[in-house]
Coordinates of N, CA and C and ligand atoms in Angstrom, one line a residue:
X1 N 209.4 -81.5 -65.8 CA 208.3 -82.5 -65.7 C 207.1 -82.0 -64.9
X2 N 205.8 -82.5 -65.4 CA 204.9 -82.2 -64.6 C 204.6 -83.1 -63.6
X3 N 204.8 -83.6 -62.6 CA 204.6 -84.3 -61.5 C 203.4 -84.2 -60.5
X4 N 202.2 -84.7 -60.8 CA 201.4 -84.6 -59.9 C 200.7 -85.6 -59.3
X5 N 200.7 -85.4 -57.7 CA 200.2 -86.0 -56.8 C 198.6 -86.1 -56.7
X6 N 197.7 -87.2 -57.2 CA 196.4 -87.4 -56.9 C 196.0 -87.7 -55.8
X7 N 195.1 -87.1 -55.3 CA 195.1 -87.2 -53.7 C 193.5 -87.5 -53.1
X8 N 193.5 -88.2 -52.2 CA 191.8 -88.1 -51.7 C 191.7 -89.8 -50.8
X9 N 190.3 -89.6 -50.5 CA 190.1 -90.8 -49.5 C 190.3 -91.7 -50.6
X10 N 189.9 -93.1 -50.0 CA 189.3 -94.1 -50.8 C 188.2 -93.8 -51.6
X11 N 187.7 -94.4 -53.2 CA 187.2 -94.1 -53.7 C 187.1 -92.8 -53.7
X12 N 187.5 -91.5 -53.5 CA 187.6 -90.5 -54.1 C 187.3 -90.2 -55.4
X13 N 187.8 -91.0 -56.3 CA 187.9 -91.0 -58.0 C 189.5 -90.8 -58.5
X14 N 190.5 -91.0 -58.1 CA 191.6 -91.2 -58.1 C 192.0 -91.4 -59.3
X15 N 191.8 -93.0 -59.2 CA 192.0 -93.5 -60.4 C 190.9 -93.4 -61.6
X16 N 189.9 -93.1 -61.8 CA 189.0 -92.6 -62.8 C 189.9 -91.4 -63.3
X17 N 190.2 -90.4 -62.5 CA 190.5 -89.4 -62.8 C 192.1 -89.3 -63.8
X18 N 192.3 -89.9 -63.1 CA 194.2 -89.9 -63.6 C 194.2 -90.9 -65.2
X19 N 193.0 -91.5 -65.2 CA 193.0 -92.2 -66.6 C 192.4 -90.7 -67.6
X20 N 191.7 -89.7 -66.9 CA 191.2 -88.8 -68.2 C 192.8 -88.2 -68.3
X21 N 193.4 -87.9 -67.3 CA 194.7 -86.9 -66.9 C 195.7 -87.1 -68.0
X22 N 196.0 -88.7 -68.0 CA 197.2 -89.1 -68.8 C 196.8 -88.9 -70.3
X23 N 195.6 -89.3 -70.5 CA 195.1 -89.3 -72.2 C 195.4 -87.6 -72.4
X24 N 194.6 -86.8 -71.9 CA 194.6 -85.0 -72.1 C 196.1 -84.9 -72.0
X25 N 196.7 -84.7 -71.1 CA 197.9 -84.4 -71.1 C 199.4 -85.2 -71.3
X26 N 198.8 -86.5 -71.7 CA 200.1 -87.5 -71.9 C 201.1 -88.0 -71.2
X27 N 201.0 -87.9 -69.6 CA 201.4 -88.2 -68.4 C 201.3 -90.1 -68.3
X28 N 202.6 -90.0 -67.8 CA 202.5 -91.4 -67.0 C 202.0 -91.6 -65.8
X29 N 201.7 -93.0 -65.5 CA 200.7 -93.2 -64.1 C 201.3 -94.2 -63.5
X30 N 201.6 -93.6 -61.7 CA 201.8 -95.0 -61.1 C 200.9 -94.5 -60.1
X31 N 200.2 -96.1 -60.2 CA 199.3 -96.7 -59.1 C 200.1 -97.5 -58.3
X32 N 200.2 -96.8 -56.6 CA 201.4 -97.9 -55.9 C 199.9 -98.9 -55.7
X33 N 198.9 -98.8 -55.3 CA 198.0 -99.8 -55.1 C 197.6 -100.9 -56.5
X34 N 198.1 -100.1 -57.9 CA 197.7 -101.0 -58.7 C 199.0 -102.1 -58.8
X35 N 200.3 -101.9 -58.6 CA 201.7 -102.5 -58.3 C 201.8 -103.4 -57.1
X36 N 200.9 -103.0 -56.2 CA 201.0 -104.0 -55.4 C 200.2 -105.3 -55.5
X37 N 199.0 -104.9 -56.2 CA 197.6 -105.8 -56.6 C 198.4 -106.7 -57.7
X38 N 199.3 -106.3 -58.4 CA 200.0 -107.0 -59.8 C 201.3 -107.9 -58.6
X39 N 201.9 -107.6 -57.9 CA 202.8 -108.3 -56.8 C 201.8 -109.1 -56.5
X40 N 200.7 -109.1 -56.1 CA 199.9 -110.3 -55.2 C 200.1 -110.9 -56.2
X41 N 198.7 -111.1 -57.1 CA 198.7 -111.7 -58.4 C 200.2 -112.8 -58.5
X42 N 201.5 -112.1 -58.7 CA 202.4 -113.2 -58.9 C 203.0 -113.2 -57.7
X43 N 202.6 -113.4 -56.5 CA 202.9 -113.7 -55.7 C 204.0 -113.5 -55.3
X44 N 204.5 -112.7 -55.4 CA 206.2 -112.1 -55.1 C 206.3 -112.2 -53.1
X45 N 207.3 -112.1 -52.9 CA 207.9 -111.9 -51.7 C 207.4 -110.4 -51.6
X46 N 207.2 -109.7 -52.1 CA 206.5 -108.2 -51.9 C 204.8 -108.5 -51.8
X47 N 204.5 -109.1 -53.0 CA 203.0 -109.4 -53.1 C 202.6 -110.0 -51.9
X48 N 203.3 -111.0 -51.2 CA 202.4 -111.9 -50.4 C 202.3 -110.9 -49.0
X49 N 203.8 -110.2 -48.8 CA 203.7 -109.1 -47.4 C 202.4 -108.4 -47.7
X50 N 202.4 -107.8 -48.5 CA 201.8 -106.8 -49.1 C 200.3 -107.0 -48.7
X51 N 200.1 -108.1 -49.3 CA 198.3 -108.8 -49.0 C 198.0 -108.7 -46.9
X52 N 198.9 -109.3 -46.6 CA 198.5 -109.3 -45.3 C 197.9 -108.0 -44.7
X53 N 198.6 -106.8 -45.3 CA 197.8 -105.3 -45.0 C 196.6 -105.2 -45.6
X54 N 196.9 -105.4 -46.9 CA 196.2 -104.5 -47.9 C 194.7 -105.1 -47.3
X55 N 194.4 -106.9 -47.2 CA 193.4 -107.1 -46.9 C 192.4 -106.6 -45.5
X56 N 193.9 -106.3 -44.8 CA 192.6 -105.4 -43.3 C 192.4 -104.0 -43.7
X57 N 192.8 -103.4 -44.5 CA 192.6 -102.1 -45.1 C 193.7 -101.3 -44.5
X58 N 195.4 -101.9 -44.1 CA 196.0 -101.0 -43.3 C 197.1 -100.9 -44.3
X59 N 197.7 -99.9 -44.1 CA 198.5 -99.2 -44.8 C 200.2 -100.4 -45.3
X60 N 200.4 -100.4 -46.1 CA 201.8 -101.4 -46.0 C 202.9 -100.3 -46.1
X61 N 203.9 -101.1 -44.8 CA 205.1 -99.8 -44.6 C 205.8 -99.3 -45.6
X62 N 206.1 -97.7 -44.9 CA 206.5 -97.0 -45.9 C 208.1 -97.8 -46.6
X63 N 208.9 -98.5 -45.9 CA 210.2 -99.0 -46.5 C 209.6 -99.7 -48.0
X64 N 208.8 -100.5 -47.5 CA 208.3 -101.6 -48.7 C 207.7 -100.6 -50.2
X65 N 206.9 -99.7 -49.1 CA 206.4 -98.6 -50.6 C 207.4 -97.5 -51.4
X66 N 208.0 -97.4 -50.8 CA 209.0 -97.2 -50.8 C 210.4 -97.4 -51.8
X67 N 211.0 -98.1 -52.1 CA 211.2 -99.4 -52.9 C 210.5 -99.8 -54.0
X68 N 209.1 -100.5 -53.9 CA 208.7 -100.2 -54.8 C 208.4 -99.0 -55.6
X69 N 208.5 -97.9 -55.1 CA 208.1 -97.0 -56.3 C 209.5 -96.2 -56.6
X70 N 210.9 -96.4 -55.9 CA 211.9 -96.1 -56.5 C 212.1 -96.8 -58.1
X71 N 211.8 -98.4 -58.1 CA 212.0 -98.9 -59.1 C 211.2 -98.5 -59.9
X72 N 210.0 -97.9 -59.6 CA 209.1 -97.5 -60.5 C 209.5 -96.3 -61.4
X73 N 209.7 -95.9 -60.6 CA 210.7 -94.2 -61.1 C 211.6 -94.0 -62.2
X74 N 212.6 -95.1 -61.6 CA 213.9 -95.3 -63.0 C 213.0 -95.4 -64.3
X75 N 212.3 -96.7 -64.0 CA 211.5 -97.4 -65.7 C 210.6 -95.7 -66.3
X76 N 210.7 -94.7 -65.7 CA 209.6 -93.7 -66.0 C 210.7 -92.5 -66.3
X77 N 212.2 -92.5 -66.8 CA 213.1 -91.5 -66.2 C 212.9 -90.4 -67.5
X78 N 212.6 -91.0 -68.6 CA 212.0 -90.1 -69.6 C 210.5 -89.4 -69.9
X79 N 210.0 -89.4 -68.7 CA 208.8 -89.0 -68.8 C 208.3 -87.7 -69.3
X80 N 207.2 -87.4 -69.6 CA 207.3 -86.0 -69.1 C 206.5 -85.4 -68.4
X81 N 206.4 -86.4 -67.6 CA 205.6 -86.3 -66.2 C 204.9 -87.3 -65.7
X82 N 204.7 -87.8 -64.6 CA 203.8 -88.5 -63.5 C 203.4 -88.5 -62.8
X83 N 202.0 -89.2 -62.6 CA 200.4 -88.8 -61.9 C 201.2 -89.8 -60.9
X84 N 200.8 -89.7 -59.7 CA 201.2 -90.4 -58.4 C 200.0 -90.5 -58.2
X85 N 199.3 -91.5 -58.2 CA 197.9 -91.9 -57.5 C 197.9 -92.9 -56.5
X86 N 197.4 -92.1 -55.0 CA 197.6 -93.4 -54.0 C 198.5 -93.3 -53.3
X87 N 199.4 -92.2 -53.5 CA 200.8 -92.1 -52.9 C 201.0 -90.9 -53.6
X88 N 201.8 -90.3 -52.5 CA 202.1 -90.5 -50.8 C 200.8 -90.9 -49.9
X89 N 201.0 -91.8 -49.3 CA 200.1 -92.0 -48.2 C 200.2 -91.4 -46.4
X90 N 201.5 -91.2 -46.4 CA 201.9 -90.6 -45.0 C 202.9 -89.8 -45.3
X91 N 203.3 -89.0 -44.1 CA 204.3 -88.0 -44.1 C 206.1 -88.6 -44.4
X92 N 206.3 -89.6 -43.9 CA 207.6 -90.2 -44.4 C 207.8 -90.6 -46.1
X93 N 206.5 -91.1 -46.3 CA 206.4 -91.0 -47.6 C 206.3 -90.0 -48.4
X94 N 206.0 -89.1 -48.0 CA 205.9 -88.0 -49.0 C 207.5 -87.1 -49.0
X95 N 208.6 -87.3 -48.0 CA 209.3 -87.0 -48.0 C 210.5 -87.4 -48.7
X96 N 210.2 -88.7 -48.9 CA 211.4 -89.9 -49.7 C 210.6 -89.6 -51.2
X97 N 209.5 -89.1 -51.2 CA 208.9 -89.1 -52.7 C 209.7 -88.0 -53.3
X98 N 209.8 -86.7 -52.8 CA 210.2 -85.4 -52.6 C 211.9 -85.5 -52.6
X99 N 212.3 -86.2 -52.1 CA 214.1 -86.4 -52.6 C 214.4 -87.3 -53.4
X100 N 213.5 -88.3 -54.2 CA 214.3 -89.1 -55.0 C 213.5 -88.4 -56.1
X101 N 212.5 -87.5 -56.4 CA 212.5 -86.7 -57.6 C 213.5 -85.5 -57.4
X102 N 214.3 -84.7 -56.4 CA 214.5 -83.9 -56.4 C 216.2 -84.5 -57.2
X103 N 216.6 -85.8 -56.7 CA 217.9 -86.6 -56.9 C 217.7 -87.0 -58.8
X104 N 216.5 -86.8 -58.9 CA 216.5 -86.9 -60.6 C 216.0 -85.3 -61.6
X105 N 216.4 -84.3 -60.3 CA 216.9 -83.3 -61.2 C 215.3 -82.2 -61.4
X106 N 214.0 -83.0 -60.6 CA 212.4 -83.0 -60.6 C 211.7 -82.6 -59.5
X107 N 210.7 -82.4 -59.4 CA 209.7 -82.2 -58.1 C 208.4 -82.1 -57.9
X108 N 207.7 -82.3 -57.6 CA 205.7 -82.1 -57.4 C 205.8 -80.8 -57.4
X109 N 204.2 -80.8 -59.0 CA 204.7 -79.7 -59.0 C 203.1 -79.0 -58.5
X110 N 202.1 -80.3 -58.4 CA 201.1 -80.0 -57.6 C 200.1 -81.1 -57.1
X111 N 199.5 -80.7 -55.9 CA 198.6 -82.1 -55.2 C 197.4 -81.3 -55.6
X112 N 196.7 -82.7 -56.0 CA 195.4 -82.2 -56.3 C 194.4 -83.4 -55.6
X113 N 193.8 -82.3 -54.4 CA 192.7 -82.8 -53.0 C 191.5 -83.0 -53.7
X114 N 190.8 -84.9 -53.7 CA 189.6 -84.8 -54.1 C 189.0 -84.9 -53.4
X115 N 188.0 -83.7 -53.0 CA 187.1 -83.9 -51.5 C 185.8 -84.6 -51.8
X116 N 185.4 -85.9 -51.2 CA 184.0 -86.1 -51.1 C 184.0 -86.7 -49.8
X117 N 182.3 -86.9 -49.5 CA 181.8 -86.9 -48.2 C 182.0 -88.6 -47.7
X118 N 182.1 -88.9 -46.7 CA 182.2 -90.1 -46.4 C 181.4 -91.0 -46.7
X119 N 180.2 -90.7 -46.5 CA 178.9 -90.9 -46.9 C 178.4 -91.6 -48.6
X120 N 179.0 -90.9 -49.5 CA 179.4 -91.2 -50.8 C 180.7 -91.8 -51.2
X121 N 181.4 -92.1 -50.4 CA 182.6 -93.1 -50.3 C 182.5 -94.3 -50.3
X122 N 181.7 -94.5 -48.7 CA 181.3 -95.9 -49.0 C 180.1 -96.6 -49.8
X123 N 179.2 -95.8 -50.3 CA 178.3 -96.1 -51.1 C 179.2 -96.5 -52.4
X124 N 180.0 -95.4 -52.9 CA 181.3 -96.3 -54.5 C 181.7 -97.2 -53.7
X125 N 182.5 -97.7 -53.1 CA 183.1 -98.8 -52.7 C 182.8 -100.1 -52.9
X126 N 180.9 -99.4 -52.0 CA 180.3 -100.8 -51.7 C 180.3 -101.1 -52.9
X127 N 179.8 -100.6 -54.3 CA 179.1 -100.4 -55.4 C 180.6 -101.0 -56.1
X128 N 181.6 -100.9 -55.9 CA 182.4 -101.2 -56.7 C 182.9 -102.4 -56.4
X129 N 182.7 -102.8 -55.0 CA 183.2 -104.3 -54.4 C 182.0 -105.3 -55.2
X130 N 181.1 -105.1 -56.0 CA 180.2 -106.0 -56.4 C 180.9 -106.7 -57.8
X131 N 182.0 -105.7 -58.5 CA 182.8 -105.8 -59.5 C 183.8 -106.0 -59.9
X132 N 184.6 -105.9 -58.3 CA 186.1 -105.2 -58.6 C 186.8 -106.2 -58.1
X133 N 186.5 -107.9 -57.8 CA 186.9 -108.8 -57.0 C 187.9 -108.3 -55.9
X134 N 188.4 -106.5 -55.3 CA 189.0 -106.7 -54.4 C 188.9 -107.0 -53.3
X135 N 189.8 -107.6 -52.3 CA 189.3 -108.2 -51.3 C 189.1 -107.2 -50.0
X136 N 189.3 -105.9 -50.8 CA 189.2 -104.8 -49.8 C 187.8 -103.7 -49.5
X137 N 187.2 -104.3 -50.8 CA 185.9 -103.1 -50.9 C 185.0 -104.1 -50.4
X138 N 185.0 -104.2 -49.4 CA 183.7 -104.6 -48.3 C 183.8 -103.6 -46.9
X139 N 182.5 -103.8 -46.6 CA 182.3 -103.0 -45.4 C 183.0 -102.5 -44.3
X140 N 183.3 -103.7 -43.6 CA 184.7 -103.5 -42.8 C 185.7 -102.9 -43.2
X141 N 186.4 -104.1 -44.4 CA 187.2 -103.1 -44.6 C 187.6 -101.4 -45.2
X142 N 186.8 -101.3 -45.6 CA 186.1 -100.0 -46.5 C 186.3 -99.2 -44.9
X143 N 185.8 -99.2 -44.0 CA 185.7 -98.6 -42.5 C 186.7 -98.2 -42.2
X144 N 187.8 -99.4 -42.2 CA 189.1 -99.1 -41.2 C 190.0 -98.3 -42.9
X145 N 189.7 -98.3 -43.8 CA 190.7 -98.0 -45.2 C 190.3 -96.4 -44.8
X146 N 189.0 -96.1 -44.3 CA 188.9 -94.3 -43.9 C 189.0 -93.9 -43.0
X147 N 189.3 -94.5 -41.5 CA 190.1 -94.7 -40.3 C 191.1 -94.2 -41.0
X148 N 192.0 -95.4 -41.3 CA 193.6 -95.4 -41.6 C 193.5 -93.3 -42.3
X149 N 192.6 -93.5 -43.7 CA 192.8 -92.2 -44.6 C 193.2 -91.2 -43.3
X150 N 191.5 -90.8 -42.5 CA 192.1 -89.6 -41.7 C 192.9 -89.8 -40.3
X151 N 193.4 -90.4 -39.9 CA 194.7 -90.9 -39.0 C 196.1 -90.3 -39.9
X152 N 196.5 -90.8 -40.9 CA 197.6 -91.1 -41.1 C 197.7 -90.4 -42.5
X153 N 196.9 -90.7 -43.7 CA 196.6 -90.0 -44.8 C 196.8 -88.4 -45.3
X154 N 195.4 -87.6 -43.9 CA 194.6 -86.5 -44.2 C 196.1 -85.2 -44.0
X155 N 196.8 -86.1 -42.7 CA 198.0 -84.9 -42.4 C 199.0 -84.2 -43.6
X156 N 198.8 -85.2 -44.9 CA 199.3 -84.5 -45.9 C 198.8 -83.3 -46.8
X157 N 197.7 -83.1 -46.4 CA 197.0 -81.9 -46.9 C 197.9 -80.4 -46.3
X158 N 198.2 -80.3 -45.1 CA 198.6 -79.3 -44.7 C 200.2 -79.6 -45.0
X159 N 201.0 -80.8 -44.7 CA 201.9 -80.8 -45.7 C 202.2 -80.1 -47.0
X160 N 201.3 -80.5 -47.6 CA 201.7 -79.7 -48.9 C 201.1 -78.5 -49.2
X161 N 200.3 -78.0 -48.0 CA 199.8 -76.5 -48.0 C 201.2 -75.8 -48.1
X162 N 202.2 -76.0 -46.8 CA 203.0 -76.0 -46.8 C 204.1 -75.4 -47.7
X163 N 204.0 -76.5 -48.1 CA 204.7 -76.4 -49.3 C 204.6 -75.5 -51.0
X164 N 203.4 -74.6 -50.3 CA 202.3 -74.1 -51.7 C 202.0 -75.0 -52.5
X165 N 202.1 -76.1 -52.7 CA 201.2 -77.2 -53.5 C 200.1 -77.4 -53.6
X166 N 199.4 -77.4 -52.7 CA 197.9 -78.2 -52.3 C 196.5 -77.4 -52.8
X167 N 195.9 -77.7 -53.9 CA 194.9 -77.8 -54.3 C 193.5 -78.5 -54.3
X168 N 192.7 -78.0 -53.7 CA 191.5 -78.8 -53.2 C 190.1 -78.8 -54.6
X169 N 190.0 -79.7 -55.4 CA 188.8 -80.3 -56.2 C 187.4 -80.6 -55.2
X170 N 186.6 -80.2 -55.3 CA 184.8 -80.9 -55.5 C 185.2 -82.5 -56.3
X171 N 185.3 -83.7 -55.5 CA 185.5 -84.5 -56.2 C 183.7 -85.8 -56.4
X172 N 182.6 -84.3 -56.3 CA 181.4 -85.2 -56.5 C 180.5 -84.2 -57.5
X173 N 179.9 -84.9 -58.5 CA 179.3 -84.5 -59.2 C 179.7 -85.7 -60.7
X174 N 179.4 -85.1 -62.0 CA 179.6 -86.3 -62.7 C 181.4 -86.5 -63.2
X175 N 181.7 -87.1 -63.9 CA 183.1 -87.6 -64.0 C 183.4 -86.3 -64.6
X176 N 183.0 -86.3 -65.8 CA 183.1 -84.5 -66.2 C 183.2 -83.5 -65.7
X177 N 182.5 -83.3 -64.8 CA 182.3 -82.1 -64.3 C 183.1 -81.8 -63.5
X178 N 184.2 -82.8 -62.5 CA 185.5 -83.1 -62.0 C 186.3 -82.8 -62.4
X179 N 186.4 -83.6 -63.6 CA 187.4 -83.6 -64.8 C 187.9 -82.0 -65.4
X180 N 186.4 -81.4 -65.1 CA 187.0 -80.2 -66.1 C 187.4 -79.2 -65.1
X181 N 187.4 -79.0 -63.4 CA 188.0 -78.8 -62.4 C 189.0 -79.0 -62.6
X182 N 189.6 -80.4 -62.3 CA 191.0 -81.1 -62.3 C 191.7 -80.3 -63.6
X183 N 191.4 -80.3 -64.6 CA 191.9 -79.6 -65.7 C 192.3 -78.2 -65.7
X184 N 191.4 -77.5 -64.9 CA 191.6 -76.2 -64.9 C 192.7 -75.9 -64.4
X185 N 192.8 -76.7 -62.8 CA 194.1 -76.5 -62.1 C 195.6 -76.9 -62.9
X186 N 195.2 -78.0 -63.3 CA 196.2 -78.4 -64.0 C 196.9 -77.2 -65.0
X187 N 196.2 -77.1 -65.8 CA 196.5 -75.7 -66.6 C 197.3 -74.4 -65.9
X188 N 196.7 -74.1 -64.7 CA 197.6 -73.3 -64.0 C 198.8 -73.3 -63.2
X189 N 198.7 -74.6 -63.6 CA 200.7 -75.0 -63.1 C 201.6 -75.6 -63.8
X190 N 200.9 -76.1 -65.4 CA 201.3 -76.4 -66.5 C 202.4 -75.4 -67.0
Ligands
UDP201 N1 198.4 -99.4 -50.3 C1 199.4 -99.0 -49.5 N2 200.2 -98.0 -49.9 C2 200.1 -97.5 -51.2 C3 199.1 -97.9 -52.0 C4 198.2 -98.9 -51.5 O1 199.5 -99.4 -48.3 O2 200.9 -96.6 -51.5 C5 197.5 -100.5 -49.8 C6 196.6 -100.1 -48.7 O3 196.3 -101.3 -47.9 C7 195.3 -99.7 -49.4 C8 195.2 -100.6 -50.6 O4 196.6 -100.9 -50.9 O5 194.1 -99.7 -48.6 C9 194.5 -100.2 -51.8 O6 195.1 -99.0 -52.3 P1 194.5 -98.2 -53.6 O7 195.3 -97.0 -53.7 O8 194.5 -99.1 -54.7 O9 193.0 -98.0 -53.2 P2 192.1 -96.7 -53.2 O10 192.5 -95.9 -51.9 O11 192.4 -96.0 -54.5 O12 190.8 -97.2 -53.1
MG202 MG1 192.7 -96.3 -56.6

């Protein structure tokens, strides 16, 4: 399986990117942030925990993410591959991500770091909170969501240096011009 880890701050291009990824290459996608937004929505005993974080821009614990993305895993067990977008977010997480692919026989087979400036972060955000009814792309919160990133987030980079995984993308310029970066690498661990 091709297993890869989409990686980067907030608004990075994450999810822009992982929608060219799956069409080109035919990969499945889990958004743990889009699963959780779908839990609020029906209000689940997960959804409602869930919002209390999600809305100060703070991380929701690794048990709960956890969990959810084991069940996500089984429903995906024929894949032939999956984009992780959003996750791993911390080092515990990336660890339990790493033994319950390794327990299905699988493993990351690369992270791919989308670097942009903070500066241009919160300008998409702001730009996307005008659209995106989340209750998270406003100012504040947008602030403490790139707090939390380099606190808790950023340590995974050397993680998976580590690990020889970690690939670093230019994640500013036009969608394309990302895109055909992201591709290249892809290619070389395809
Ligand atoms: N979130 C989380 N763990 C995850 C995914 C999302 O705690 O694995 C929460 C967290 O509060 C985050 C919010 O959901 O700020 C939005 O996450 P998403 O990945 O959708 O946003 P992005 O970082 O792509 O803007
Ligand atoms: Mg996203």
């Amino acid at each position: 399986m091709l297993n890869i880890v989409v990686f980067g701050a907030p608004g990075s291009g994450k999810g822009t990117q992982s929608e060219l990824m799956i069409k080109k290459f035919g990969l499945d996608h889990v958004s743990t942030g889009d699963v959780l937004r779908a839990e609020i929505k029906a209000q689940s005993e997960v959804g409602k925990l869930a919002e209390t974080y999600i809305s100060k821009g703070e991380l929701v614990p690794d048990e709960v993410i956890i969990k959810v993305l084991a069940n996500v895993l089984d429903a995906k067990k024929n894949s032939k591959g999956v984009i992780f977008d959003g996750f791993p977010r911390t080092i515990p997480q990336a660890k339990a991500l790493k033994t319950m692919l390794n327990e299905r026989g699988t493993d990351i087979s690369v992270m791919l770091d989308l670097k942009v400036d903070d500066e241009e972060l919160i300008d998409r955000l702001l730009k996307r909170g005008q659209t995106s009814g989340r209750s998270d792309d406003n100012l504040e919160t947008i602030k403490s969501r790139l707090d939390v990133y380099h606190n808790y987030t950023s340590p995974l980079i050397d993680h998976y240096k580590a690990e020889g995984k970690h690939k670093e993308k230019k994640g500013m310029g036009t969608i394309e011009e990302i895109f055909a970066r992201i591709e290249k690498a892809i290619e070389e661990v395809k």
